[in-house]
Amino acid sequence: MDKENIPETADEVAPISFKDLGLDDTILRALDEKGYEKPTPIQVEAIPYLLSGRDLIGGSQTGTGKTAAFALPILSNMDGNQHDPRVLIVEPTRELAQQVIEQLELYGKHRPAKSVLLHGGVGYGKQKDALKSGVDIVVATPGRLLDHISQKTLTLKNVKVLILDEADRMLDMGFMPDVRRILKLCPKKRQSLLFSATIPPEIERLSQSMLRDPVQIKIGGGRKPAETIQHNIYPVDDRQKFDLLVALLEKLDYHSVLIFTRTKVGADTISRWLDETNHGPVGVLHSDRKQKERDKSMADFKSGKIEILVATDIVARGIDISGVSHVINYDIPLHPEDYVHRIGRTGRAERSGDAVTLLTAGEMQYFRAIERFIEQEIPLQKLESFDYNWSPLFAKLGQPKKKKRNRGYVPQSHY
Ligand code: AMP
């Protein structure tokens, strides 16, 4: 049993077993082999409804066992093989899609259901071959899914269950027109599930057109970061951000650090600078990187081969990397929800983690928005040993104003 993977709120559940929820024996066997002892709260709530065919709208945080909450009843209800897919799971990113298929394969190992993963950035050949030989479950990102449909290598006319995961993320990424096209291509008579951390008006409208009398489930208090996370905010002058990052890395007792930047160029630059200053090997993950590189960075980071991964928000949501010791926001996120998602990569499953954020003078408004969003005041702090340039933010620390030269690393180029 991988105890470290037990989602944070699992212990609050009354002693209800997976068997009590009515799951099929083949699924129970797989769960037993995986070592899951009991269902998490969202699983207890959602599984009976989903087994009975109800629609559902879920606001559950990732890390709560959300994927299994929908994967287990779907697999349990699946019988016999047909050629065209009966279950469609749409994910905003390739990494999330990959993660879902891994869980489906794990829980469905004693079941004859066949799953296929369809995402961009890789060739069509293998995906077409898999579709040709018949599949039960498709897990896909929107663009590649529509490509297959237009090439007539896939039809959605037999879909009985449609799952839209991380819908607000799809909205942010501009996928809503694709999502609406996909909905139109599925039969009207179907079971539909929609998961979204936040419900902006566009998702609200989507849910009204997509769902019939849905059960609403919200677990994990969307805004609340895990209590095991320590928030550390370091004001710094713009020109000293990289120096402070290096000083912090040198001070931190880290074994796996995720560093978030706002832009793809930023992620490339920071990783290159870290390499140049002998902090490598460093992995990079953003949407302009080739799929092979993305897979390799993720695999190397997960296995501990590399200790630092620099990424854009593409990995902030949902990605399940257990044991991240520190999340560093090199650039403060502009949307407070993204702060919660980013730092949610650490402190998972009751492990303690540290979240470090660099804050420059022009970004105070974003910091205040985060404080309001998570309903918590976070004190600003300074790294004792660091030779700071003066920043107006230090006034908020009650520090004397003093100006120092930037003596640190001078990068070859700026981003
Ligand atoms: P998710 O919220 O789907 O990202 O799941 C977070 C992690 O919890 C994944 O690594 C799952 O394998 C794991 N998990 C899901 N359900 C359970 C359970 N009932 N007991 C232990 N671990 C679980």
Coordinates of C-alpha atoms and ligand atoms in Angstrom, one line a residue:
M1 CA 0.0 0.0 0.0
D2 CA 1.4 3.3 -1.0
K3 CA 0.3 5.2 2.1
E4 CA 1.9 8.4 1.0
N5 CA -0.5 8.5 -1.9
I6 CA -3.7 8.5 0.2
P7 CA -5.5 11.8 -0.5
E8 CA -5.6 14.2 2.3
T9 CA -9.1 13.9 3.4
A10 CA -9.4 10.1 3.3
D11 CA -9.3 9.7 7.0
E12 CA -12.4 11.8 7.5
V13 CA -14.5 9.1 5.8
A14 CA -16.7 6.8 7.8
P15 CA -15.5 3.2 7.5
I16 CA -17.2 2.6 4.2
S17 CA -15.4 0.0 2.0
F18 CA -15.1 -0.1 -1.8
K19 CA -17.2 -3.2 -1.6
D20 CA -20.0 -1.3 0.1
L21 CA -20.1 1.1 -2.8
G22 CA -21.2 -1.7 -5.2
L23 CA -18.2 -1.9 -7.4
D24 CA -17.6 -5.0 -9.6
D25 CA -15.4 -7.8 -8.2
T26 CA -12.8 -7.4 -10.9
I27 CA -12.3 -3.7 -9.9
L28 CA -12.3 -4.6 -6.2
R29 CA -9.5 -7.1 -6.9
A30 CA -7.4 -4.5 -8.7
L31 CA -7.9 -2.0 -5.8
D32 CA -6.9 -4.6 -3.4
E33 CA -3.7 -5.4 -5.4
K34 CA -2.9 -1.7 -5.6
G35 CA -3.3 -1.5 -1.8
Y36 CA -6.1 1.1 -1.6
E37 CA -7.6 0.5 1.8
K38 CA -10.7 2.6 1.6
P39 CA -12.4 5.1 -0.6
T40 CA -11.8 8.8 -0.3
P41 CA -14.7 11.2 0.5
I42 CA -15.3 12.1 -3.2
Q43 CA -15.3 8.4 -4.1
V44 CA -17.8 7.6 -1.3
E45 CA -20.1 10.4 -2.6
A46 CA -19.8 10.0 -6.3
I47 CA -19.4 6.3 -7.0
P48 CA -23.0 5.2 -6.1
Y49 CA -24.5 8.0 -8.2
L50 CA -22.2 7.3 -11.1
L51 CA -22.9 3.5 -11.0
S52 CA -26.6 4.4 -11.2
G53 CA -26.1 6.4 -14.4
R54 CA -26.6 10.0 -12.9
D55 CA -25.0 13.1 -14.4
L56 CA -22.6 14.9 -12.1
I57 CA -20.9 18.2 -11.7
G58 CA -17.8 18.0 -9.5
G59 CA -15.7 20.8 -8.0
S60 CA -13.3 18.5 -6.3
Q61 CA -9.7 19.5 -6.0
T62 CA -7.1 17.3 -7.6
G63 CA -5.3 15.1 -5.1
T64 CA -8.6 14.0 -3.6
G65 CA -8.9 10.8 -5.6
K66 CA -11.1 12.4 -8.3
T67 CA -9.8 10.3 -11.2
A68 CA -10.7 7.0 -9.4
A69 CA -14.0 8.5 -8.4
F70 CA -15.1 8.5 -12.1
A71 CA -12.8 5.7 -13.4
L72 CA -14.0 3.0 -11.0
P73 CA -17.7 3.2 -11.7
I74 CA -17.2 3.6 -15.4
L75 CA -15.0 0.5 -15.6
S76 CA -17.4 -1.3 -13.3
N77 CA -20.4 -0.6 -15.5
M78 CA -18.6 -1.6 -18.7
D79 CA -19.5 -4.9 -20.2
G80 CA -18.4 -6.6 -23.4
N81 CA -16.3 -5.1 -26.2
Q82 CA -17.6 -3.1 -29.1
H83 CA -15.8 -1.4 -31.9
D84 CA -16.6 2.3 -31.3
P85 CA -15.8 3.9 -28.0
R86 CA -18.5 4.0 -25.3
V87 CA -16.7 6.3 -22.9
L88 CA -15.0 9.6 -23.9
I89 CA -12.8 11.4 -21.4
V90 CA -11.6 14.9 -22.5
E91 CA -8.6 16.4 -20.8
P92 CA -7.0 19.8 -21.3
T93 CA -3.4 18.6 -21.4
R94 CA -1.5 15.7 -22.6
E95 CA 0.0 15.0 -19.2
L96 CA -3.4 14.9 -17.5
A97 CA -4.7 12.6 -20.3
Q98 CA -1.7 10.3 -19.8
Q99 CA -2.3 10.2 -16.1
V100 CA -5.9 9.3 -16.5
I101 CA -5.1 6.4 -18.9
E102 CA -2.6 5.1 -16.4
Q103 CA -5.2 5.0 -13.7
L104 CA -7.7 3.3 -16.1
E105 CA -5.2 0.6 -16.9
L106 CA -4.5 0.1 -13.3
Y107 CA -8.0 -0.2 -12.1
G108 CA -9.2 -2.1 -15.2
K109 CA -6.5 -4.7 -15.3
H110 CA -8.9 -7.5 -14.7
R111 CA -11.5 -6.1 -17.0
P112 CA -11.6 -6.5 -20.8
A113 CA -12.0 -2.8 -21.5
K114 CA -9.6 -1.3 -24.0
S115 CA -8.5 2.3 -23.6
V116 CA -6.6 4.5 -26.1
L117 CA -4.9 7.8 -25.5
L118 CA -5.2 10.5 -28.3
H119 CA -3.2 13.6 -28.0
G120 CA -1.2 15.9 -30.3
G121 CA 2.5 16.2 -30.5
V122 CA 3.0 12.6 -31.6
G123 CA 2.3 10.8 -34.9
Y124 CA -1.1 9.5 -36.0
G125 CA 0.0 5.9 -36.9
K126 CA -0.2 4.1 -33.6
Q127 CA -3.4 6.0 -32.6
K128 CA -5.1 5.0 -35.9
D129 CA -4.1 1.4 -35.5
A130 CA -5.5 1.3 -32.0
L131 CA -8.7 2.8 -33.1
K132 CA -9.0 0.5 -36.1
S133 CA -8.8 -2.6 -33.8
G134 CA -11.6 -1.3 -31.6
V135 CA -11.6 0.6 -28.3
D136 CA -14.0 1.0 -25.3
I137 CA -12.6 4.1 -23.7
V138 CA -11.0 7.2 -25.4
V139 CA -9.0 9.6 -23.3
A140 CA -8.1 12.6 -25.4
T141 CA -7.2 16.3 -25.7
P142 CA -9.7 18.3 -27.8
G143 CA -7.6 19.1 -30.9
R144 CA -6.4 15.6 -31.7
L145 CA -9.8 14.1 -31.0
L146 CA -11.4 16.4 -33.6
D147 CA -8.6 15.6 -36.0
H148 CA -9.4 11.9 -35.8
I149 CA -13.1 12.6 -36.3
S150 CA -12.5 14.7 -39.4
Q151 CA -10.2 12.0 -40.8
K152 CA -13.0 9.5 -40.1
T153 CA -10.8 7.3 -37.9
L154 CA -13.1 7.8 -35.0
T155 CA -16.8 8.3 -34.4
L156 CA -18.5 9.4 -31.2
K157 CA -21.9 8.1 -32.2
N158 CA -21.8 5.2 -29.6
V159 CA -20.6 7.3 -26.7
K160 CA -22.6 6.5 -23.6
V161 CA -20.5 8.3 -21.0
L162 CA -18.8 11.7 -21.6
I163 CA -16.4 13.2 -19.1
L164 CA -15.1 16.7 -19.3
D165 CA -12.3 17.1 -16.8
E166 CA -10.7 20.4 -15.7
A167 CA -13.3 22.3 -17.7
D168 CA -12.2 25.7 -16.4
R169 CA -8.7 25.0 -17.6
M170 CA -10.0 24.1 -21.0
L171 CA -11.8 27.5 -21.0
D172 CA -8.5 29.3 -20.1
M173 CA -6.7 27.4 -22.9
G174 CA -9.2 28.5 -25.5
F175 CA -10.7 25.0 -26.0
M176 CA -14.3 26.0 -25.5
P177 CA -15.3 26.0 -29.2
D178 CA -13.7 22.6 -29.7
V179 CA -15.4 21.3 -26.6
R180 CA -18.8 22.5 -27.9
R181 CA -18.2 20.8 -31.2
I182 CA -17.3 17.5 -29.4
L183 CA -20.5 17.8 -27.3
K184 CA -22.5 18.1 -30.5
L185 CA -20.9 15.0 -31.9
C186 CA -21.9 12.8 -29.0
P187 CA -25.4 11.2 -28.8
K188 CA -27.9 13.3 -26.7
K189 CA -28.8 10.2 -24.6
R190 CA -25.7 9.7 -22.5
Q191 CA -24.3 10.1 -19.0
S192 CA -22.3 13.3 -18.6
L193 CA -19.8 14.3 -16.0
L194 CA -18.2 17.7 -15.7
F195 CA -15.3 18.6 -13.4
S196 CA -14.2 22.1 -12.8
A197 CA -12.3 23.8 -9.9
T198 CA -14.1 27.0 -10.5
I199 CA -17.4 27.7 -12.3
P200 CA -17.1 30.9 -14.3
P201 CA -20.3 32.0 -16.3
E202 CA -19.2 30.2 -19.4
I203 CA -18.8 26.9 -17.6
E204 CA -22.1 27.4 -15.9
R205 CA -23.7 27.8 -19.4
L206 CA -21.9 24.8 -20.6
S207 CA -23.1 22.7 -17.7
Q208 CA -26.7 23.7 -18.3
S209 CA -26.5 22.5 -21.9
M210 CA -24.5 19.4 -21.2
L211 CA -25.9 17.9 -18.0
R212 CA -29.3 16.6 -17.0
D213 CA -30.4 16.9 -13.4
P214 CA -26.8 16.6 -12.2
V215 CA -25.7 15.6 -8.7
Q216 CA -23.4 18.3 -7.4
I217 CA -20.3 17.3 -5.5
K218 CA -17.8 19.6 -4.0
I219 CA -15.1 18.3 -1.8
G220 CA -11.7 19.6 -0.8
G221 CA -12.8 23.3 -0.5
G222 CA -11.6 24.5 -4.0
R223 CA -9.7 27.5 -2.6
K224 CA -8.0 26.0 0.4
P225 CA -4.4 24.9 0.0
A226 CA -3.4 21.9 2.1
E227 CA -2.7 22.9 5.7
T228 CA 0.6 21.1 5.5
I229 CA 2.0 23.7 3.1
Q230 CA 4.2 26.5 4.4
H231 CA 3.8 29.8 2.4
N232 CA 7.0 31.9 2.0
I233 CA 6.9 35.2 0.2
Y234 CA 10.2 36.9 -0.7
P235 CA 10.1 40.5 -2.0
V236 CA 12.9 41.1 -4.4
D237 CA 14.1 43.6 -6.9
D238 CA 13.4 42.5 -10.5
R239 CA 17.1 42.3 -11.4
Q240 CA 17.9 40.1 -8.4
K241 CA 15.3 37.4 -9.0
F242 CA 17.6 34.8 -10.3
D243 CA 20.2 35.5 -7.7
L244 CA 17.7 35.1 -5.0
L245 CA 16.4 31.9 -6.5
V246 CA 19.9 30.5 -6.5
A247 CA 20.4 31.6 -2.9
L248 CA 17.2 30.0 -1.9
L249 CA 18.0 26.8 -3.6
E250 CA 21.3 26.7 -1.8
K251 CA 19.6 27.2 1.5
L252 CA 16.7 24.8 0.9
D253 CA 17.0 21.2 1.8
Y254 CA 15.2 20.1 -1.3
H255 CA 15.0 16.8 -3.2
S256 CA 12.4 17.7 -5.8
V257 CA 11.6 21.3 -6.7
L258 CA 9.1 22.6 -9.2
I259 CA 9.8 26.1 -10.4
F260 CA 7.0 27.9 -12.1
T261 CA 7.5 30.7 -14.6
R262 CA 4.8 32.8 -16.3
T263 CA 6.1 32.3 -19.8
K264 CA 7.5 29.5 -21.9
V265 CA 10.6 31.6 -22.7
G266 CA 10.9 32.3 -19.0
A267 CA 11.0 28.5 -18.3
D268 CA 13.6 27.9 -21.0
T269 CA 15.7 30.8 -19.7
I270 CA 15.6 29.9 -16.0
S271 CA 16.5 26.2 -16.8
R272 CA 19.4 27.3 -18.9
W273 CA 20.7 29.7 -16.3
L274 CA 20.4 27.0 -13.6
D275 CA 22.4 24.7 -15.9
E276 CA 25.0 27.4 -16.4
T277 CA 25.3 27.9 -12.7
N278 CA 25.8 24.2 -12.0
H279 CA 22.4 23.5 -10.6
G280 CA 21.6 21.0 -13.2
P281 CA 20.4 18.7 -14.5
V282 CA 17.2 20.6 -14.8
G283 CA 14.1 19.6 -16.7
V284 CA 11.7 21.9 -18.6
L285 CA 8.1 21.5 -19.3
H286 CA 5.9 23.7 -21.4
S287 CA 3.6 23.4 -24.4
D288 CA 6.2 24.4 -27.0
R289 CA 8.5 21.5 -26.1
K290 CA 8.2 18.3 -28.1
Q291 CA 6.0 15.6 -26.6
K292 CA 9.1 13.3 -26.3
E293 CA 10.9 16.0 -24.3
R294 CA 7.8 16.6 -22.1
D295 CA 7.5 12.9 -21.3
K296 CA 11.2 12.6 -20.6
S297 CA 11.2 15.7 -18.2
M298 CA 8.2 14.4 -16.4
A299 CA 9.5 10.8 -16.1
D300 CA 12.9 11.9 -15.0
F301 CA 11.4 14.3 -12.4
K302 CA 9.0 11.6 -11.1
S303 CA 11.8 9.1 -10.8
G304 CA 14.1 11.5 -9.0
K305 CA 16.7 11.4 -11.8
I306 CA 16.4 15.2 -12.0
E307 CA 15.7 17.3 -8.9
I308 CA 14.5 20.5 -10.5
L309 CA 11.8 20.9 -13.0
V310 CA 11.0 24.4 -14.5
A311 CA 7.5 24.7 -15.9
T312 CA 4.7 26.9 -16.9
D313 CA 1.2 26.4 -15.6
I314 CA 0.7 23.5 -17.9
V315 CA 1.7 21.2 -15.0
A316 CA 0.1 23.2 -12.2
R317 CA -3.3 21.5 -12.5
G318 CA -4.0 17.9 -11.6
I319 CA -0.6 16.4 -12.3
D320 CA 0.1 13.9 -9.6
I321 CA 3.8 14.0 -8.7
S322 CA 4.1 12.6 -5.2
G323 CA 6.8 13.9 -2.9
V324 CA 7.5 17.3 -4.4
S325 CA 9.4 19.0 -1.6
H326 CA 9.2 22.6 -2.8
V327 CA 7.2 24.7 -5.3
I328 CA 8.9 27.9 -6.2
N329 CA 6.9 30.6 -8.0
Y330 CA 9.7 32.4 -9.8
D331 CA 6.9 34.6 -11.2
I332 CA 3.8 35.1 -9.1
P333 CA 0.7 33.7 -10.8
L334 CA -1.7 36.4 -12.1
H335 CA -4.7 34.4 -11.2
P336 CA -5.1 33.5 -7.5
E337 CA -6.6 30.0 -8.4
D338 CA -3.3 29.2 -10.2
Y339 CA -1.4 29.8 -6.9
V340 CA -3.5 27.1 -5.3
H341 CA -3.0 24.8 -8.2
R342 CA 0.7 25.4 -8.4
I343 CA 1.4 24.9 -4.7
G344 CA -1.0 21.9 -4.7
R345 CA 1.9 20.0 -6.3
T346 CA 3.6 20.0 -2.9
G347 CA 2.2 19.0 0.5
R348 CA 0.0 16.4 -1.2
A349 CA -1.4 13.6 0.8
E350 CA -0.6 15.1 4.2
R351 CA 3.1 15.4 3.5
S352 CA 4.5 18.8 4.4
G353 CA 5.8 21.0 1.6
D354 CA 7.1 24.4 1.1
A355 CA 5.8 27.0 -1.3
V356 CA 8.2 29.9 -2.1
T357 CA 7.1 32.9 -4.1
L358 CA 9.3 35.7 -5.4
L359 CA 7.5 39.0 -5.3
T360 CA 8.5 42.2 -7.1
A361 CA 7.2 45.7 -6.4
G362 CA 4.9 45.9 -9.4
E363 CA 3.2 42.6 -8.4
M364 CA 1.7 43.5 -5.0
Q365 CA -1.9 43.4 -6.4
Y366 CA -1.5 39.8 -7.4
F367 CA -0.1 38.9 -4.0
R368 CA -3.0 40.6 -2.2
A369 CA -5.5 38.8 -4.5
I370 CA -3.9 35.5 -3.5
E371 CA -4.2 36.4 0.2
R372 CA -7.9 37.2 -0.3
F373 CA -8.5 34.1 -2.3
I374 CA -7.0 31.7 0.2
E375 CA -8.3 33.8 3.1
Q376 CA -5.0 33.9 4.8
E377 CA -2.4 36.6 5.5
I378 CA 1.1 35.7 4.5
P379 CA 3.9 37.6 6.0
L380 CA 6.7 38.9 3.7
Q381 CA 10.1 37.6 4.6
K382 CA 13.8 38.1 3.8
L383 CA 16.6 35.7 3.3
E384 CA 19.1 36.6 6.0
S385 CA 22.3 35.9 4.1
F386 CA 21.3 37.5 0.8
D387 CA 22.7 40.8 -0.3
Y388 CA 19.6 42.7 -1.4
N389 CA 19.0 45.7 -3.6
W390 CA 16.5 47.9 -2.0
S391 CA 12.9 47.3 -2.9
P392 CA 9.9 49.5 -2.0
L393 CA 8.4 46.3 -0.6
F394 CA 10.9 46.2 2.2
A395 CA 9.0 49.1 3.8
K396 CA 6.3 46.5 4.5
L397 CA 8.8 44.5 6.4
G398 CA 9.9 47.4 8.5
Q399 CA 13.4 47.1 7.1
P400 CA 15.8 50.1 6.8
K401 CA 16.1 51.3 3.2
K402 CA 19.5 50.6 1.9
K403 CA 20.8 50.3 -1.6
K404 CA 23.2 47.6 -2.6
R405 CA 24.9 46.7 -5.8
N406 CA 23.7 43.5 -7.6
R407 CA 26.8 41.4 -7.1
G408 CA 25.3 38.2 -8.3
Y409 CA 25.2 36.2 -11.5
V410 CA 24.8 38.3 -14.6
P411 CA 23.1 36.2 -17.2
Q412 CA 24.2 36.3 -20.8
S413 CA 20.8 37.4 -22.0
H414 CA 17.5 38.5 -20.6
Y415 CA 14.2 37.1 -21.3
Ligands
AMP1 P1 -6.3 12.4 -8.1 O1 -7.1 13.3 -7.2 O2 -7.2 11.6 -9.0 O3 -5.2 13.1 -8.8 O4 -5.6 11.2 -7.2 C1 -4.5 11.5 -6.3 C2 -3.8 10.2 -5.9 O5 -4.5 9.4 -5.0 C3 -3.4 9.3 -7.1 O6 -2.1 8.9 -7.0 C4 -4.3 8.0 -6.8 O7 -3.7 6.9 -7.3 C5 -4.5 8.0 -5.3 N1 -5.7 7.4 -4.8 C6 -7.0 7.6 -5.4 N2 -7.9 7.0 -4.6 C7 -7.2 6.4 -3.6 C8 -7.6 5.6 -2.4 N3 -8.9 5.3 -2.2 N4 -6.7 5.2 -1.6 C9 -5.4 5.5 -1.8 N5 -4.9 6.3 -2.8 C10 -5.8 6.7 -3.7

